[in-house]
Coordinates of C-alpha atoms in Angstrom, one line a residue:
M1 CA 59.0 -12.7 217.5
N2 CA 61.8 -13.8 214.9
N3 CA 65.0 -12.1 216.2
L4 CA 68.1 -12.8 215.6
F5 CA 71.8 -12.2 216.1
L6 CA 75.4 -13.8 215.5
A7 CA 77.7 -13.2 217.9
I8 CA 81.4 -13.4 217.2
G9 CA 85.2 -13.1 219.2
C10 CA 88.5 -13.8 217.7
D11 CA 91.4 -14.9 219.7
S12 CA 93.9 -16.4 217.2
Y13 CA 95.2 -14.4 214.8
D14 CA 97.3 -16.0 211.9
H15 CA 99.2 -13.4 211.1
L16 CA 98.7 -10.9 213.8
G17 CA 99.0 -11.2 218.2
G18 CA 96.8 -12.9 219.9
L19 CA 93.7 -11.5 222.0
A20 CA 92.9 -14.0 225.3
C21 CA 88.7 -12.4 225.9
G22 CA 86.8 -12.2 222.5
E23 CA 85.8 -15.3 222.2
K24 CA 85.0 -15.8 225.8
D25 CA 82.8 -12.4 225.5
A26 CA 81.6 -13.9 221.9
K27 CA 80.0 -16.9 224.2
N28 CA 78.3 -14.6 227.1
I29 CA 76.7 -12.0 224.9
A30 CA 74.9 -15.2 223.0
E31 CA 74.6 -17.0 227.1
H32 CA 72.9 -13.5 227.5
L33 CA 69.8 -13.1 225.1
G34 CA 70.0 -16.3 224.4
N35 CA 68.3 -17.2 227.3
P36 CA 64.6 -15.9 227.7
K37 CA 64.9 -14.1 230.7
Y38 CA 67.4 -11.1 229.6
A39 CA 66.3 -11.1 225.1
H40 CA 63.3 -12.9 223.2
Y41 CA 66.1 -14.5 220.0
N42 CA 65.4 -17.5 218.2
T43 CA 68.3 -19.7 219.3
P44 CA 68.2 -22.8 216.5
I45 CA 69.1 -20.4 213.8
S46 CA 71.0 -17.6 215.7
R47 CA 75.5 -18.3 216.0
V48 CA 78.2 -17.6 217.6
L49 CA 82.1 -18.2 216.2
L50 CA 84.8 -18.1 218.0
S51 CA 88.1 -17.2 216.0
P52 CA 86.6 -17.5 212.1
T53 CA 88.0 -17.2 208.4
V54 CA 85.9 -14.9 206.6
F55 CA 85.1 -17.4 205.3
E56 CA 83.2 -19.1 207.6
I57 CA 80.9 -14.9 208.2
N58 CA 79.4 -14.8 205.6
D59 CA 78.9 -19.1 205.0
A60 CA 77.0 -17.8 208.6
L61 CA 75.8 -15.4 207.3
A62 CA 74.1 -17.1 204.5
S63 CA 71.9 -19.7 206.9
I64 CA 70.2 -16.6 208.1
L65 CA 69.1 -15.1 205.9
K66 CA 68.8 -18.3 204.3
N67 CA 66.3 -19.4 208.0
G68 CA 63.2 -18.6 205.5
R69 CA 61.1 -16.4 207.9
P70 CA 60.9 -12.5 208.1
V71 CA 63.2 -11.2 210.9
G72 CA 61.3 -9.0 213.2
S73 CA 65.3 -7.9 215.5
F74 CA 68.5 -9.0 214.3
T75 CA 72.5 -8.5 216.8
F76 CA 75.9 -8.3 215.2
F77 CA 78.6 -8.4 218.5
F78 CA 82.1 -8.9 217.1
A79 CA 84.3 -8.8 219.7
G80 CA 88.5 -9.0 218.4
H81 CA 91.2 -7.1 216.1
G82 CA 89.7 -3.6 214.2
I83 CA 92.3 -1.5 212.3
L84 CA 90.9 1.3 210.1
K85 CA 91.9 1.7 206.6
V86 CA 91.5 4.6 204.5
G87 CA 88.3 5.4 206.3
T88 CA 86.9 1.7 206.2
L89 CA 86.5 -0.3 209.8
V90 CA 87.6 -4.1 208.6
L91 CA 87.4 -6.6 211.9
C92 CA 90.1 -8.8 211.8
T93 CA 89.2 -12.5 211.3
R94 CA 91.2 -15.7 212.5
D95 CA 92.5 -15.4 208.6
T96 CA 93.4 -11.1 208.5
H97 CA 96.5 -9.9 206.6
P98 CA 98.3 -7.1 207.7
D99 CA 98.6 -6.2 204.2
A100 CA 95.5 -6.3 202.5
L101 CA 93.4 -6.1 204.8
T102 CA 90.4 -4.4 202.3
T103 CA 91.2 -7.9 201.2
T104 CA 91.6 -9.8 204.3
G105 CA 90.1 -9.2 206.8
F106 CA 85.5 -9.1 207.6
S107 CA 84.1 -5.8 205.6
L108 CA 81.2 -4.1 207.3
G109 CA 79.9 -2.8 203.9
T110 CA 79.4 -7.5 203.3
L111 CA 77.2 -6.7 206.8
F112 CA 75.1 -3.2 205.6
N113 CA 74.9 -5.6 202.7
S114 CA 73.4 -8.6 204.0
V115 CA 71.4 -6.2 206.5
N116 CA 69.6 -6.0 203.7
E117 CA 69.0 -8.6 202.1
L118 CA 67.8 -9.4 204.9
G119 CA 65.0 -7.0 205.6
A120 CA 64.9 -7.0 209.4
R121 CA 62.7 -4.2 211.3
H122 CA 65.5 -3.7 214.2
V123 CA 69.4 -4.3 213.0
H124 CA 71.5 -3.3 216.5
I125 CA 75.0 -3.4 216.2
I126 CA 77.9 -4.1 218.8
L127 CA 81.6 -3.3 218.5
D128 CA 84.4 -4.4 221.3
A129 CA 87.1 -3.7 218.4
C130 CA 90.1 -1.0 218.8
E131 CA 89.1 1.9 216.0
S132 CA 85.2 0.5 215.9
G133 CA 84.1 4.4 216.2
G134 CA 85.3 4.2 212.3
V135 CA 82.6 2.4 211.5
S136 CA 79.8 5.2 210.9
G137 CA 81.3 6.4 207.4
D138 CA 80.6 2.3 206.5
V139 CA 77.5 2.8 207.0
I140 CA 76.3 5.6 205.1
T141 CA 77.9 4.0 202.5
A142 CA 76.6 0.8 202.8
L143 CA 72.7 1.3 203.3
K144 CA 70.9 2.3 200.3
P145 CA 70.0 5.9 201.4
N146 CA 66.6 5.8 199.3
L147 CA 65.5 3.8 201.9
I148 CA 66.0 5.2 204.9
G149 CA 63.3 7.0 206.1
Q150 CA 60.2 4.8 204.3
A151 CA 58.2 3.3 206.3
G152 CA 59.0 0.5 207.7
S153 CA 62.7 0.6 206.8
A154 CA 65.3 -1.1 208.5
E155 CA 66.0 1.3 211.8
I156 CA 69.9 0.8 213.3
T157 CA 71.1 1.3 216.5
L158 CA 74.9 0.5 216.7
L159 CA 77.6 1.0 219.3
A160 CA 81.0 0.8 219.8
A161 CA 83.5 -0.1 222.2
C162 CA 86.1 3.4 221.1
A163 CA 86.1 6.0 219.0
E164 CA 88.3 5.1 215.6
D165 CA 91.9 6.4 217.1
Q166 CA 91.0 4.7 220.6
S167 CA 91.2 1.1 221.4
A168 CA 89.2 -1.1 223.5
F169 CA 90.8 -2.4 226.8
E170 CA 90.3 -5.9 227.6
D171 CA 91.2 -7.3 231.2
Q172 CA 91.4 -11.0 233.0
N173 CA 87.2 -10.7 233.6
G174 CA 87.0 -10.1 229.7
G175 CA 87.2 -7.3 227.1
R176 CA 85.6 -4.1 229.5
F177 CA 83.2 -2.4 226.8
T178 CA 81.3 -6.3 227.6
N179 CA 81.1 -6.7 230.2
K180 CA 79.4 -3.0 231.1
L181 CA 77.4 -4.3 228.1
L182 CA 76.4 -6.9 229.6
A183 CA 75.6 -6.0 233.7
C184 CA 73.3 -4.0 231.9
I185 CA 71.2 -6.5 229.6
N186 CA 70.8 -9.2 233.0
G187 CA 70.1 -6.1 235.7
T188 CA 72.9 -5.9 237.7
D189 CA 73.5 -2.0 236.2
F190 CA 70.3 -0.2 236.1
V191 CA 69.6 1.9 233.2
Q192 CA 65.8 2.5 233.4
D193 CA 62.2 0.8 234.4
L194 CA 60.1 2.5 232.9
T195 CA 59.2 0.3 229.6
P196 CA 59.5 -3.1 229.3
T197 CA 62.0 -3.8 226.6
I198 CA 65.4 -1.4 226.5
D199 CA 67.2 -0.6 223.4
L200 CA 70.2 -0.2 222.7
N201 CA 71.2 3.3 222.6
E202 CA 70.0 3.6 226.6
I203 CA 72.8 1.4 227.2
G204 CA 75.3 3.2 224.9
K205 CA 74.0 6.2 227.4
R206 CA 74.8 3.9 230.3
I207 CA 77.2 2.6 229.6
S208 CA 79.0 6.0 227.2
A209 CA 78.7 7.4 231.3
H210 CA 81.0 4.8 233.4
F211 CA 83.6 5.2 230.6
A212 CA 83.5 9.4 230.6
T213 CA 86.2 9.6 233.4
D214 CA 88.6 7.4 231.3
A215 CA 90.5 9.5 228.4
R216 CA 91.9 6.1 226.8
Q217 CA 88.3 4.6 225.9
S218 CA 85.3 6.3 224.8
P219 CA 82.6 4.3 223.1
I220 CA 80.0 5.4 221.1
Y221 CA 76.2 5.5 219.9
W222 CA 74.4 6.5 217.5
G223 CA 71.0 5.1 215.8
L224 CA 69.5 6.0 211.7
N225 CA 65.5 5.7 211.4
L226 CA 64.6 5.8 215.0
S227 CA 60.9 5.9 215.3
A228 CA 60.6 3.7 218.8
N229 CA 61.8 2.1 221.4
T230 CA 63.8 -0.6 219.8
G231 CA 63.4 -3.6 222.3
F232 CA 66.8 -4.7 221.6
V233 CA 66.8 -6.3 225.6
K234 CA 64.1 -7.5 227.9
N235 CA 64.2 -4.5 230.7
P236 CA 64.7 -6.1 234.3
H237 CA 64.0 -3.6 236.8
F238 CA 60.6 -3.1 234.1
V239 CA 57.6 -3.6 236.9
P240 CA 55.3 -3.6 235.5
Q241 CA 51.9 -1.1 237.8
S242 CA 49.9 -4.0 237.6
G243 CA 47.5 -3.1 240.3
L244 CA 44.5 -1.1 238.9
R245 CA 44.2 1.6 241.8
E246 CA 47.9 2.4 241.2
T247 CA 46.7 2.2 236.9
L248 CA 44.3 4.7 237.5
A249 CA 45.9 7.6 240.6
A250 CA 49.1 7.1 237.5
A251 CA 47.4 8.4 234.2
P252 CA 48.2 12.1 233.8
G253 CA 46.8 13.7 231.2
L254 CA 44.1 11.6 231.0
N255 CA 39.8 12.7 232.2
I256 CA 39.4 10.3 234.3
T257 CA 35.9 10.9 235.0
P258 CA 34.1 9.1 238.3
A259 CA 31.9 7.0 235.9
I260 CA 34.9 5.8 234.1
R261 CA 36.7 4.8 237.0
E262 CA 34.4 2.7 238.1
G263 CA 33.6 0.8 235.1
L264 CA 37.0 0.0 234.8
W265 CA 37.1 -1.0 238.0
Q266 CA 33.3 -2.9 237.6
I267 CA 35.5 -4.9 234.1
Y268 CA 38.5 -5.6 236.9
S269 CA 35.9 -7.5 239.1
E270 CA 34.0 -9.2 235.9
A271 CA 37.8 -10.1 233.9
D272 CA 37.6 -14.0 235.1
E273 CA 34.6 -14.3 233.6
G274 CA 31.9 -12.6 232.5
F275 CA 33.9 -10.1 230.2
V276 CA 32.8 -7.7 227.9
P277 CA 35.0 -6.5 225.2
E278 CA 33.0 -3.2 224.7
K279 CA 33.1 -2.4 227.8
L280 CA 36.3 -1.5 227.9
R281 CA 36.4 -0.4 224.3
G282 CA 33.8 1.9 225.2
L283 CA 36.4 3.2 228.1
L284 CA 38.7 3.3 226.6
R285 CA 37.4 5.1 223.4
T286 CA 36.6 8.5 226.0
L287 CA 39.5 8.3 227.4
L288 CA 41.8 8.3 224.4
E289 CA 39.3 11.4 222.6
D290 CA 38.9 13.7 226.0
A291 CA 43.2 13.1 226.5
V292 CA 44.8 16.1 226.9
S293 CA 48.2 14.2 227.0
P294 CA 50.1 12.7 224.0
L295 CA 49.2 9.5 222.1
P296 CA 52.2 7.6 223.8
S297 CA 50.7 9.1 227.7
Y298 CA 47.5 7.0 226.4
I299 CA 49.5 3.9 225.2
A300 CA 51.7 3.9 228.6
F301 CA 48.6 3.4 230.4
I302 CA 46.2 1.7 228.2
H303 CA 49.0 -1.2 228.4
R304 CA 49.7 -1.1 232.6
I305 CA 45.4 -1.0 232.5
R306 CA 45.2 -4.6 230.0
T307 CA 48.4 -6.3 231.9
S308 CA 45.7 -5.7 235.4
L309 CA 43.5 -7.4 233.7
C310 CA 44.7 -9.7 232.7
D311 CA 46.6 -10.3 235.9
R312 CA 42.8 -10.8 236.9
A313 CA 41.5 -13.0 234.2
K314 CA 44.3 -15.6 235.2
R315 CA 41.8 -17.9 237.1
A316 CA 39.7 -17.8 234.4
T317 CA 38.5 -20.7 232.6
D318 CA 38.4 -19.3 229.1
S319 CA 41.9 -20.2 228.3
F320 CA 41.4 -17.1 225.6
R321 CA 40.5 -14.3 227.7
E322 CA 43.3 -13.0 228.7
I323 CA 44.2 -12.6 224.8
E324 CA 40.1 -11.5 224.2
I325 CA 41.7 -8.3 227.7
R326 CA 44.7 -7.9 225.3
V327 CA 42.9 -7.6 222.0
A328 CA 40.3 -5.0 223.5
C329 CA 43.0 -1.8 224.7
L330 CA 44.7 -2.8 222.1
S331 CA 41.7 -2.4 219.8
S332 CA 41.0 1.5 220.6
L333 CA 44.2 2.4 218.9
L334 CA 43.3 0.9 215.5
G335 CA 42.3 4.3 215.2
E336 CA 45.0 5.8 215.7
I337 CA 47.9 3.2 213.6
P338 CA 47.5 5.0 210.5
T339 CA 48.7 8.0 211.7
S340 CA 51.1 7.2 214.4
A341 CA 54.5 5.5 213.7
I342 CA 54.4 4.8 217.8
A343 CA 51.3 3.4 217.8
D344 CA 51.9 1.6 214.7
E345 CA 55.3 0.1 216.5
Y346 CA 53.4 -0.4 219.8
A347 CA 50.5 -1.8 217.7
L348 CA 52.7 -5.1 216.0
R349 CA 54.3 -5.8 218.4
E350 CA 51.5 -6.0 220.8
C351 CA 50.7 -8.2 217.9
E352 CA 52.9 -10.3 217.8
E353 CA 53.4 -11.1 221.7
I354 CA 49.6 -12.5 221.4
L355 CA 50.0 -14.6 218.4
D356 CA 53.4 -16.0 220.6
D357 CA 50.6 -16.3 223.3
V358 CA 47.8 -18.0 221.1
K359 CA 50.9 -20.1 219.7
L360 CA 51.3 -21.2 223.5
R361 CA 47.2 -21.6 224.5
L362 CA 46.6 -23.5 221.2
Q363 CA 49.7 -26.2 222.3
E364 CA 48.2 -25.9 225.8
L365 CA 44.6 -27.3 224.2
S366 CA 45.8 -30.1 222.0
E367 CA 47.0 -31.2 224.9
R368 CA 44.3 -31.4 227.0
L369 CA 42.6 -32.9 224.0
R370 CA 45.2 -36.0 223.9
E371 CA 44.5 -36.8 228.4
N372 CA 40.1 -36.0 227.4
D373 CA 38.3 -35.5 224.3
L374 CA 35.7 -34.3 225.9
E375 CA 37.7 -31.6 226.7
L376 CA 35.3 -29.0 224.9
V377 CA 32.3 -29.2 225.9
G378 CA 30.4 -27.6 228.4
G379 CA 28.3 -28.2 231.6
L380 CA 24.9 -26.3 230.1
G381 CA 23.3 -28.9 229.4
L382 CA 20.6 -28.3 226.0
S383 CA 22.0 -24.5 225.0
E384 CA 25.6 -27.0 224.2
L385 CA 24.2 -27.6 220.9
Y386 CA 24.3 -24.2 220.2
F387 CA 27.9 -23.5 223.1
L388 CA 29.8 -26.3 221.6
P389 CA 30.1 -25.5 217.7
I390 CA 30.9 -21.9 217.8
R391 CA 33.5 -23.1 220.4
I392 CA 34.8 -25.1 218.1
S393 CA 34.4 -22.1 215.1
K394 CA 36.4 -20.0 217.0
I395 CA 39.8 -22.8 218.1
L396 CA 39.0 -22.6 214.4
G397 CA 39.8 -18.5 214.5
W398 CA 41.8 -18.7 216.7
A399 CA 44.4 -21.4 214.1
G400 CA 44.2 -19.2 211.8
V401 CA 44.8 -16.2 213.2
F402 CA 48.3 -17.7 214.0
L403 CA 49.0 -19.9 210.9
L404 CA 48.1 -17.3 208.6
F405 CA 50.7 -13.7 210.3
G406 CA 52.6 -16.0 213.2
N407 CA 54.5 -16.6 211.0
P408 CA 55.1 -20.1 212.1
D409 CA 57.9 -22.8 211.3
Q410 CA 57.4 -26.0 209.5
K411 CA 56.7 -27.9 212.4
E412 CA 54.6 -25.7 214.1
A413 CA 51.9 -25.5 211.3
A414 CA 52.4 -29.3 211.8
S415 CA 50.7 -28.4 215.4
I416 CA 48.3 -26.8 214.0
C417 CA 46.9 -28.6 212.0
G418 CA 47.6 -31.3 213.4
L419 CA 44.6 -30.1 216.8
L420 CA 42.3 -28.8 214.3
H421 CA 42.3 -32.0 212.5
R422 CA 41.7 -34.3 216.7
V423 CA 39.5 -31.2 216.4
F424 CA 37.9 -32.4 213.2
N425 CA 37.3 -36.0 214.2
R426 CA 36.1 -36.5 217.5
Y427 CA 33.8 -33.0 216.6
A428 CA 32.8 -33.5 212.7
G429 CA 29.0 -34.0 214.2
I430 CA 28.8 -30.5 215.5
A431 CA 31.4 -28.1 213.4
I432 CA 27.3 -27.0 212.5
A433 CA 27.1 -23.1 211.9
V434 CA 24.5 -22.8 214.0
S435 CA 25.0 -18.4 214.3
D436 CA 26.9 -15.0 212.7
L437 CA 28.4 -14.9 216.0
Q438 CA 31.0 -17.8 213.9
A439 CA 31.7 -15.8 209.8
P440 CA 35.0 -13.4 210.9
F441 CA 36.0 -17.4 212.7
I442 CA 35.1 -19.5 210.3
L443 CA 36.6 -17.8 207.9
T444 CA 40.1 -16.9 209.4
G445 CA 39.9 -21.2 210.3
L446 CA 40.1 -22.2 206.4
V447 CA 41.2 -19.1 204.1
A448 CA 44.7 -20.2 206.1
L449 CA 43.5 -23.5 206.4
A450 CA 43.7 -24.2 202.6
K451 CA 46.8 -22.4 202.9
L452 CA 48.4 -26.4 204.4
D453 CA 45.2 -28.8 203.7
P454 CA 42.9 -27.8 200.4
D455 CA 41.3 -31.5 201.6
A456 CA 40.8 -30.4 205.1
A457 CA 39.6 -26.8 204.9
E458 CA 37.4 -28.4 201.9
T459 CA 36.0 -31.0 204.1
W460 CA 35.0 -28.4 207.6
A461 CA 33.4 -25.5 204.4
S462 CA 30.9 -29.3 202.8
L463 CA 30.0 -29.5 206.8
Y464 CA 29.2 -25.3 207.2
F465 CA 27.2 -25.1 204.1
N466 CA 25.7 -28.8 204.5
S467 CA 24.6 -27.9 207.1
V468 CA 23.0 -24.3 206.2
A469 CA 20.9 -25.5 203.4
E470 CA 19.3 -28.9 206.6
S471 CA 18.7 -26.1 208.8
G472 CA 16.0 -24.0 206.5
C473 CA 19.8 -21.6 206.7
C474 CA 18.4 -20.8 210.1
V475 CA 21.2 -19.6 211.3
A476 CA 20.6 -17.3 214.8
Q477 CA 21.6 -13.2 215.0
W478 CA 25.0 -13.2 216.3
D479 CA 24.3 -11.7 219.4
L480 CA 21.2 -14.1 220.2
S481 CA 19.8 -14.4 223.6
F482 CA 20.9 -17.2 226.7
E483 CA 17.0 -17.6 227.4
A484 CA 15.8 -17.9 223.1
I485 CA 17.9 -20.1 222.3
P486 CA 16.2 -23.6 223.5
G487 CA 13.3 -22.3 221.5
F488 CA 16.0 -21.7 218.5
L489 CA 17.4 -24.8 218.7
L490 CA 14.0 -25.8 219.1
R491 CA 12.9 -24.5 214.9
R492 CA 16.3 -24.6 213.8
A493 CA 16.2 -28.8 214.7
L494 CA 13.3 -28.4 212.6
A495 CA 14.1 -26.4 209.8
D496 CA 10.9 -23.8 210.8
T497 CA 11.7 -20.0 209.9
A498 CA 8.8 -18.9 209.4
N499 CA 8.0 -19.3 212.9
M500 CA 10.8 -17.9 214.6
E501 CA 10.2 -15.0 217.0
R502 CA 11.8 -11.8 215.6
G503 CA 15.7 -11.2 215.9
V504 CA 16.6 -14.8 216.3
V505 CA 17.1 -16.0 212.8
A506 CA 20.2 -14.1 211.3
N507 CA 18.2 -12.4 208.0
P508 CA 20.0 -11.8 206.1
T509 CA 23.0 -13.4 207.1
E510 CA 26.8 -12.7 206.7
L511 CA 28.1 -16.5 207.1
V512 CA 26.5 -17.8 204.3
A513 CA 28.6 -15.0 202.8
V514 CA 31.2 -16.0 203.5
L515 CA 30.5 -19.7 203.2
L516 CA 29.3 -18.8 199.0
L517 CA 32.9 -16.8 199.0
L518 CA 34.7 -19.7 200.7
A519 CA 33.4 -21.5 197.9
D520 CA 35.3 -19.9 195.3
R521 CA 38.4 -20.2 196.5
L522 CA 37.8 -23.9 197.6
Q523 CA 36.1 -25.1 194.1
L524 CA 32.9 -25.7 195.6
K525 CA 30.8 -23.3 193.0
D526 CA 29.4 -27.0 191.5
T527 CA 28.9 -28.5 195.0
F528 CA 26.4 -25.8 196.4
D529 CA 25.6 -24.5 193.6
E530 CA 23.4 -27.4 193.9
S531 CA 21.8 -26.8 197.6
L532 CA 21.6 -23.1 196.9
A533 CA 17.6 -23.7 196.0
L534 CA 17.7 -24.8 199.6
L535 CA 18.6 -22.0 201.0
D536 CA 15.4 -19.7 198.3
H537 CA 14.5 -16.4 199.6
R538 CA 16.8 -16.3 202.0
S539 CA 18.5 -12.3 201.8
I540 CA 23.3 -12.5 203.0
N541 CA 25.2 -9.5 203.9
L542 CA 28.6 -7.9 202.8
F543 CA 30.0 -5.4 204.6
V544 CA 33.3 -3.9 203.8
P545 CA 34.4 -1.0 205.7
E546 CA 36.0 2.2 203.4
T547 CA 39.0 1.2 206.0
Y548 CA 39.8 -1.6 208.7
S549 CA 41.5 1.2 210.9
S550 CA 37.7 1.3 211.4
Y551 CA 37.6 -2.4 213.6
G552 CA 38.2 -1.3 216.3
D553 CA 34.5 1.0 216.9
A554 CA 32.0 0.0 218.4
L555 CA 29.3 1.6 215.2
I556 CA 32.0 1.5 211.7
N557 CA 29.8 4.6 209.6
S558 CA 32.0 4.8 206.3
G559 CA 31.7 1.0 203.9
V560 CA 29.6 -0.2 201.7
N561 CA 26.6 -2.8 202.6
L562 CA 25.6 -5.6 199.7
T563 CA 22.2 -7.5 200.9
R564 CA 22.0 -10.2 198.3
K565 CA 18.7 -12.7 198.1
I566 CA 19.6 -16.6 196.2
G567 CA 17.2 -17.3 194.2
H568 CA 16.7 -13.8 193.4
D569 CA 19.1 -11.2 193.1
F570 CA 21.3 -15.1 192.8
F571 CA 21.4 -18.2 191.5
T572 CA 24.2 -20.0 191.4
V573 CA 28.0 -18.8 193.6
D574 CA 29.1 -17.5 190.3
E575 CA 26.6 -14.7 189.2
L576 CA 27.1 -14.1 193.3
I577 CA 30.9 -13.2 192.5
A578 CA 30.4 -11.4 189.5
G579 CA 27.5 -9.5 191.4
L580 CA 29.9 -8.1 193.4
P581 CA 31.0 -3.5 192.8
A582 CA 34.7 -4.5 191.0
N583 CA 37.3 -4.4 193.5
L584 CA 34.8 -4.9 196.1
L585 CA 36.8 -6.4 198.5
K586 CA 41.0 -4.4 197.9
V587 CA 40.8 -2.2 200.5
D588 CA 43.6 -1.5 201.9
T589 CA 44.8 -2.9 205.2
E590 CA 47.8 0.5 205.1
A591 CA 50.1 -1.6 207.7
K592 CA 50.7 -4.4 208.6
S593 CA 49.7 -4.4 212.6
V594 CA 46.1 -3.1 210.9
A595 CA 45.8 -6.6 208.8
I596 CA 46.3 -8.4 212.0
L597 CA 45.0 -6.6 214.4
S598 CA 41.4 -6.2 212.3
V599 CA 41.6 -9.4 212.4
L600 CA 42.1 -9.8 216.4
S601 CA 38.8 -7.3 216.4
S602 CA 36.2 -9.0 214.0
F603 CA 37.0 -12.0 217.3
I604 CA 35.8 -10.1 220.5
Y605 CA 33.0 -7.8 218.0
P606 CA 31.9 -10.2 215.9
N607 CA 29.0 -7.7 214.0
R608 CA 32.0 -7.2 211.1
T609 CA 33.7 -10.1 208.9
P610 CA 38.7 -9.1 208.7
W611 CA 37.4 -10.1 204.1
H612 CA 40.5 -8.6 203.4
I613 CA 42.2 -12.1 204.6
L614 CA 40.6 -13.6 200.4
L615 CA 43.2 -12.1 198.8

């Protein structure tokens, strides 16, 4: 998540009396927000300014605006003189002149213009300045009222040290208001222990309680356009109920029957080895459908469930097991996102954390491959010829989903592409198509790679398609049983699909449909056309849902299901594309969280393909 802050402290003034602790307060705030123990902020881009001029503040805001990545949260902190002039709060900088406040001071209007341009989802404004409560008028004037209340518009939380007719006091330890704020952030002062994060309104309420008997200084806090917990900082007092027993005991409004309880315990026991996402999805969907409590209670429950299961999964040999568990829990909410802002907010935050975790797992894998280039090879004997190609395509897919939705910077993107190059160079002969299980991973990975390294994407796609052509389109069904793998591999080596047992080969196949549509994207149509005759009379399939919010369901009831036979319905890639219904793939994902989560869901429920990423 790209969360940024600008912390300003002003002690030295050319035309006003000096202060003692403004700079100290700004440095303390920056140290807390930049500490991963307390918050998630991008410290290299965030800025701290000490006794700056107006120009220096505007320059810092400009550099933040130019950071080139979407911003999740933006926090603005100011400690220094504040003066209310003609209904406008002026934050006094080093060069502010008392006879020309509005032209030599920093106006909140400038800040809000930058906020509108920045496009941050959450905006936190913290002012430890005299008369700072007078900022409320500036907010209403400066923000674009036509955007307030629209989906995705900024959520504004403001915390001011005092009312508009009061002073903000400091002592030898710093600003009294700022020190109370720091205590809430680092846990010295208790705010609440119910959620993983604390929002600024909750902190404002707590700080106001401390000043309740002080007639000289009354902090003010309020929010505009808020829809959920805005996650200002981590909650140092939050202790998740990680034990499954405690989680099941604290589930008000959820009908946890003995069968569901037993099923969850079984999934818990298998979380490290043998995890089956479909089992967890079925139990959670049943709970959601039968729930009598509001949706937030269910969200809190699945949050605790995934914590319990992930704790168990830490001993798994599969480094992506915890991620798969998180996706399985979160996917149970997919159908609720289009109609619930709370579900959307929670899902997007979880997706962002999952993508961060994907990046970490890929980086760890890259390090292990440097030490051992046989890292990906398992111990399944002959069956490795089936599972290793799938393992490689999964790495391609996980890399792709991070590159597409994780907002990587240039260095991160280069690192992930480097991992894919390393995998390709070591395992090029194993980058083959063996199962429809690979379809969502290959689609996601190659769409992402095509944006950064088109030549590499073309090479991967060509290898996959050549392997299909050489095997006579011998691609296994996505749910091929372990017992059937040796016979499948033998027949595949002989390109003998005619003697395959029923239920082994995917016909129609969605993986080949993926490769043919990628040929159009990657300028490989002519190359693939030359080999289509080798796939004569084999059928491909495309299923496009009515809504991608259904990708968490066991059975997707609504959508367009198309089957096309090679050498009958089409003879070239162009003919295939021309024969598809107009706008077939143009299904609105409705929300960013749905776009991300539908891709992640296709990775753990592999009988569905996220065609929307081709758009």
